[in-house]
PDB file of C-alpha atoms in Angstrom:
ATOM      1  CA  UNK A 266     -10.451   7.542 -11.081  1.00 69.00           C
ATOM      2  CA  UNK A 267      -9.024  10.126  -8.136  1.00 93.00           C
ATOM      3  CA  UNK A 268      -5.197   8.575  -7.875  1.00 95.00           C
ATOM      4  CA  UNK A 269      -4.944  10.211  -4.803  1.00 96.00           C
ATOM      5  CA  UNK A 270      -8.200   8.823  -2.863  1.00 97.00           C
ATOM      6  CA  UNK A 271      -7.267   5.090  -3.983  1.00 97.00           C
ATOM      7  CA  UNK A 272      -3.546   5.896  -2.421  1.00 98.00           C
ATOM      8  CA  UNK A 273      -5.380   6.911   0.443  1.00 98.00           C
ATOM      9  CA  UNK A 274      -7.657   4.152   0.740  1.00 97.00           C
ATOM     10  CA  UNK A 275      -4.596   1.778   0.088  1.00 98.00           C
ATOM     11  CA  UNK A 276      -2.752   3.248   3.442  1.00 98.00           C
ATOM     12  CA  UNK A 277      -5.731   2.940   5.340  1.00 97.00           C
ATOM     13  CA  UNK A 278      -5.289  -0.960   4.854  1.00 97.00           C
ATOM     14  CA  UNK A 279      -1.773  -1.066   6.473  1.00 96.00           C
ATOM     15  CA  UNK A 280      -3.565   1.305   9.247  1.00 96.00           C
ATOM     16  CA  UNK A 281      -6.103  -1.176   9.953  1.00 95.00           C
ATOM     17  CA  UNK A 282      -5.044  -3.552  13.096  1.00 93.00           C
ATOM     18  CA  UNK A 283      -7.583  -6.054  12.519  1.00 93.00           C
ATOM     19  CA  UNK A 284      -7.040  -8.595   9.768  1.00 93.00           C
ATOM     20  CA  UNK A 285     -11.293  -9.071   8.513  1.00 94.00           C
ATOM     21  CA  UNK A 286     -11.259  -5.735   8.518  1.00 95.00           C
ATOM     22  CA  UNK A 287      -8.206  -5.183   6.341  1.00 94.00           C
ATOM     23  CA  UNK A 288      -9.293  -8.013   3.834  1.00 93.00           C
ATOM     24  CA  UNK A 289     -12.453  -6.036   3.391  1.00 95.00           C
ATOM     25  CA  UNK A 290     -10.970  -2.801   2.500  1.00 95.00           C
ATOM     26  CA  UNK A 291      -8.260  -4.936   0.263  1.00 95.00           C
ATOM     27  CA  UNK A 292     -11.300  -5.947  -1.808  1.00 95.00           C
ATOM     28  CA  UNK A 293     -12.435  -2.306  -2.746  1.00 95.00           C
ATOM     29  CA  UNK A 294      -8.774  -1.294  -3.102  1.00 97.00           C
ATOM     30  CA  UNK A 295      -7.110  -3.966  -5.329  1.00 97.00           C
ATOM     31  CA  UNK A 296      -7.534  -6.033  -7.816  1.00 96.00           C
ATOM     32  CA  UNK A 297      -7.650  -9.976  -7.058  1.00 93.00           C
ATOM     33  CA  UNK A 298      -4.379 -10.792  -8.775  1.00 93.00           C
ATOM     34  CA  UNK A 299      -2.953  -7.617  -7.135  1.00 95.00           C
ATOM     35  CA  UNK A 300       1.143  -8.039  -6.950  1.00 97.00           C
ATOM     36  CA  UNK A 301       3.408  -6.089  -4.243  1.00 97.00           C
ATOM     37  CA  UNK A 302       6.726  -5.935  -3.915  1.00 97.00           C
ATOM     38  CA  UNK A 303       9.416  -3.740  -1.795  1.00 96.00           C
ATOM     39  CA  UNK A 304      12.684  -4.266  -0.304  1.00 95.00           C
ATOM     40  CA  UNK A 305      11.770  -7.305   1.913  1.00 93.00           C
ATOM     41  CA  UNK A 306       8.984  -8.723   0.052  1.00 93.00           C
ATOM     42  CA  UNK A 307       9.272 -10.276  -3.288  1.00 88.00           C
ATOM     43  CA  UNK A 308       6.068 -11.085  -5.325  1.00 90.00           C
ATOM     44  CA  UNK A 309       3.417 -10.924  -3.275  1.00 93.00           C
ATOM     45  CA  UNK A 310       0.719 -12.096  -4.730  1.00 94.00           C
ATOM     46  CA  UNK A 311      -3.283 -11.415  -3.875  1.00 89.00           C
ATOM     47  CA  UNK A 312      -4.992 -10.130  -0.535  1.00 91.00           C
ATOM     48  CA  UNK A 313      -4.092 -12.632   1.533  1.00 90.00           C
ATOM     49  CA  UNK A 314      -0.741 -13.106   1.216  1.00 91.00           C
ATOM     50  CA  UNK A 315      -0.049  -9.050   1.210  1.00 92.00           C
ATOM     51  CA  UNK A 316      -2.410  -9.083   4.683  1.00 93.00           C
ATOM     52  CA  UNK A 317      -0.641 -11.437   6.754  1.00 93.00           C
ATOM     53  CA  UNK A 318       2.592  -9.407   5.633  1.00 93.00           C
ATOM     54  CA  UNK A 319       0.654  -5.880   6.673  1.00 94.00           C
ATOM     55  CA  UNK A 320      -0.192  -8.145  10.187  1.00 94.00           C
ATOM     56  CA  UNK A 321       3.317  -8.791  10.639  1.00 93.00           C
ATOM     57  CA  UNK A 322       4.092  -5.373  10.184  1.00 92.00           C
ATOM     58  CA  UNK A 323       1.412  -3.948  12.170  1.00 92.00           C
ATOM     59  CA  UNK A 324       2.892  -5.848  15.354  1.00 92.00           C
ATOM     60  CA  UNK A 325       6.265  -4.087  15.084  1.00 91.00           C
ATOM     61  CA  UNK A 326       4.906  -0.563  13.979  1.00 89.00           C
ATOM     62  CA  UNK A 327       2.926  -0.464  16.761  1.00 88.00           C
ATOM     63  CA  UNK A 328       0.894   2.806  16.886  1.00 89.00           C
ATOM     64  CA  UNK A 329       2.211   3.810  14.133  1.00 94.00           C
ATOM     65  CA  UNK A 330       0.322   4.739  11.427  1.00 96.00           C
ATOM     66  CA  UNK A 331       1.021   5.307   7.739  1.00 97.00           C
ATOM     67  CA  UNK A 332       0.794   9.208   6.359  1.00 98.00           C
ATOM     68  CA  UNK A 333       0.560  10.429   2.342  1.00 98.00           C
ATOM     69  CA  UNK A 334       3.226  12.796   2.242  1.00 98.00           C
ATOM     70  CA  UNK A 335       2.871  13.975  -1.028  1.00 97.00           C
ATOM     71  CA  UNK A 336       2.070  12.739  -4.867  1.00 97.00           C
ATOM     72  CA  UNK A 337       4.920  12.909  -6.863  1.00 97.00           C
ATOM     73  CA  UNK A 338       2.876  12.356 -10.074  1.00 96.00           C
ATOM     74  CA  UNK A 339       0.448  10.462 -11.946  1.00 95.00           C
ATOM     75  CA  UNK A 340       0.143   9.311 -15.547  1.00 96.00           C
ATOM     76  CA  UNK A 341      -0.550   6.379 -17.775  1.00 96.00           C
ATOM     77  CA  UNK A 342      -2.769   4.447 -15.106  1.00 96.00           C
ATOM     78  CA  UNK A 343       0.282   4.805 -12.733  1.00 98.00           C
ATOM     79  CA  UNK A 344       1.106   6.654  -9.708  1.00 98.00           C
ATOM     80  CA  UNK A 345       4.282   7.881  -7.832  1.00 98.00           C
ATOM     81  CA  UNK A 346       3.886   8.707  -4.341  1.00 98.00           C
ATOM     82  CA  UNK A 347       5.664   9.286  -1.093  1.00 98.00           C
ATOM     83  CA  UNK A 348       4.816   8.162   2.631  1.00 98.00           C
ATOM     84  CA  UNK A 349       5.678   8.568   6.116  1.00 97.00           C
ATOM     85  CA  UNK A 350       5.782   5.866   8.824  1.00 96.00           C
ATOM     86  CA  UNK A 351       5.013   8.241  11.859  1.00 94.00           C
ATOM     87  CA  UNK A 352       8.087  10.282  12.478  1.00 91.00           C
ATOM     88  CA  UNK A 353      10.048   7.074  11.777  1.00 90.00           C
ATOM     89  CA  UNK A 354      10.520   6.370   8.098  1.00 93.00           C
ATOM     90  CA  UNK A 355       9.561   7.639   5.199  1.00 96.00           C
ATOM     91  CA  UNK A 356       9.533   5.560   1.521  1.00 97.00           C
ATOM     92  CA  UNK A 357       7.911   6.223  -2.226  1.00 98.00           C
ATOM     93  CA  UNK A 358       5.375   3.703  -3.689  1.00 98.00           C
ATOM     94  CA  UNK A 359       4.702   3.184  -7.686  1.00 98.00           C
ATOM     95  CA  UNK A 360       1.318   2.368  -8.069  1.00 98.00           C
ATOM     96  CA  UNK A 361      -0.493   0.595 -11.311  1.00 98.00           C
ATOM     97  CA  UNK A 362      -4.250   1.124 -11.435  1.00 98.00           C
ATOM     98  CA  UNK A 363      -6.656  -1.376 -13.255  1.00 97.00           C
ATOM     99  CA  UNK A 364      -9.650   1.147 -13.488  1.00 94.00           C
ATOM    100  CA  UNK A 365     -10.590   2.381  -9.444  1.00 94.00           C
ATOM    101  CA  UNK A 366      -8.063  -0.726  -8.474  1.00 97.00           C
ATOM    102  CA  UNK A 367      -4.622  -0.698  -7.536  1.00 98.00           C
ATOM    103  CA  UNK A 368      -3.249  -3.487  -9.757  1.00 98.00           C
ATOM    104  CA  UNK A 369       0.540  -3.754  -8.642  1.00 98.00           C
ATOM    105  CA  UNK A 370       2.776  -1.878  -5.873  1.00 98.00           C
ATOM    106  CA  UNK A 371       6.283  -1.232  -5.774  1.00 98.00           C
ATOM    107  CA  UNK A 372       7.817   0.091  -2.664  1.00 97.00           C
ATOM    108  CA  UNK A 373      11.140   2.016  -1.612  1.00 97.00           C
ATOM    109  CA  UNK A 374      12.191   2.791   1.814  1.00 94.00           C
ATOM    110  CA  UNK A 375      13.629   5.857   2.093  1.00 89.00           C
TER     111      UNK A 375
END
């Protein structure tokens, strides 16, 4: 498993504008019990409730998009990562893999 090509992957959903689209990729990308939680989300559970959140955010991001910024480090089927939000915002992610899958996120806004 390539940590960083899953994170990748994983931005590319909250990239994606349209919601079929997005489900697909969340299907190669996480698992089916896949759990997210950040600052204003609590327990997210499975693709569809973390897509309708992305579509909500989507609408006030505008154009945009989501940027790696820079792997902090990986071990232990877990990753530590940091993003940028355009120019706008930046925040760190903790990923848990199952195999290829991002099992769980949990995100900090910088």
């Amino acid at each position: 498993m390539n940590a960083t090509k899953v994170i990748l992957a994983y931005l590319d959903i909250w990239n994606e504008p349209d919601a079929a689209a997005r489900v697909t990729l969340m299907k190669s990308v996480f698992t089916e019990d896949s759990l997210y939680v950040d600052p204003e989300n609590a327990g997210l559970r499975g693709h569809t409730e973390l897509s309708e959140v992305i579509g909500r955010a989507r609408e006030k991001f505008g154009d945009l998009r989501f940027t790696l910024d820079t792997v902090v480090g990986a071990h232990h089927n877990r990753a530590l990562f940091r993003w940028k939000l355009g120019t706008v915002t930046t925040g760190y992610d903790v990923v848990e893999f199952a195999g290829d899958r991002i099992r769980s996120v949990v995100g900090f806004f910088a």
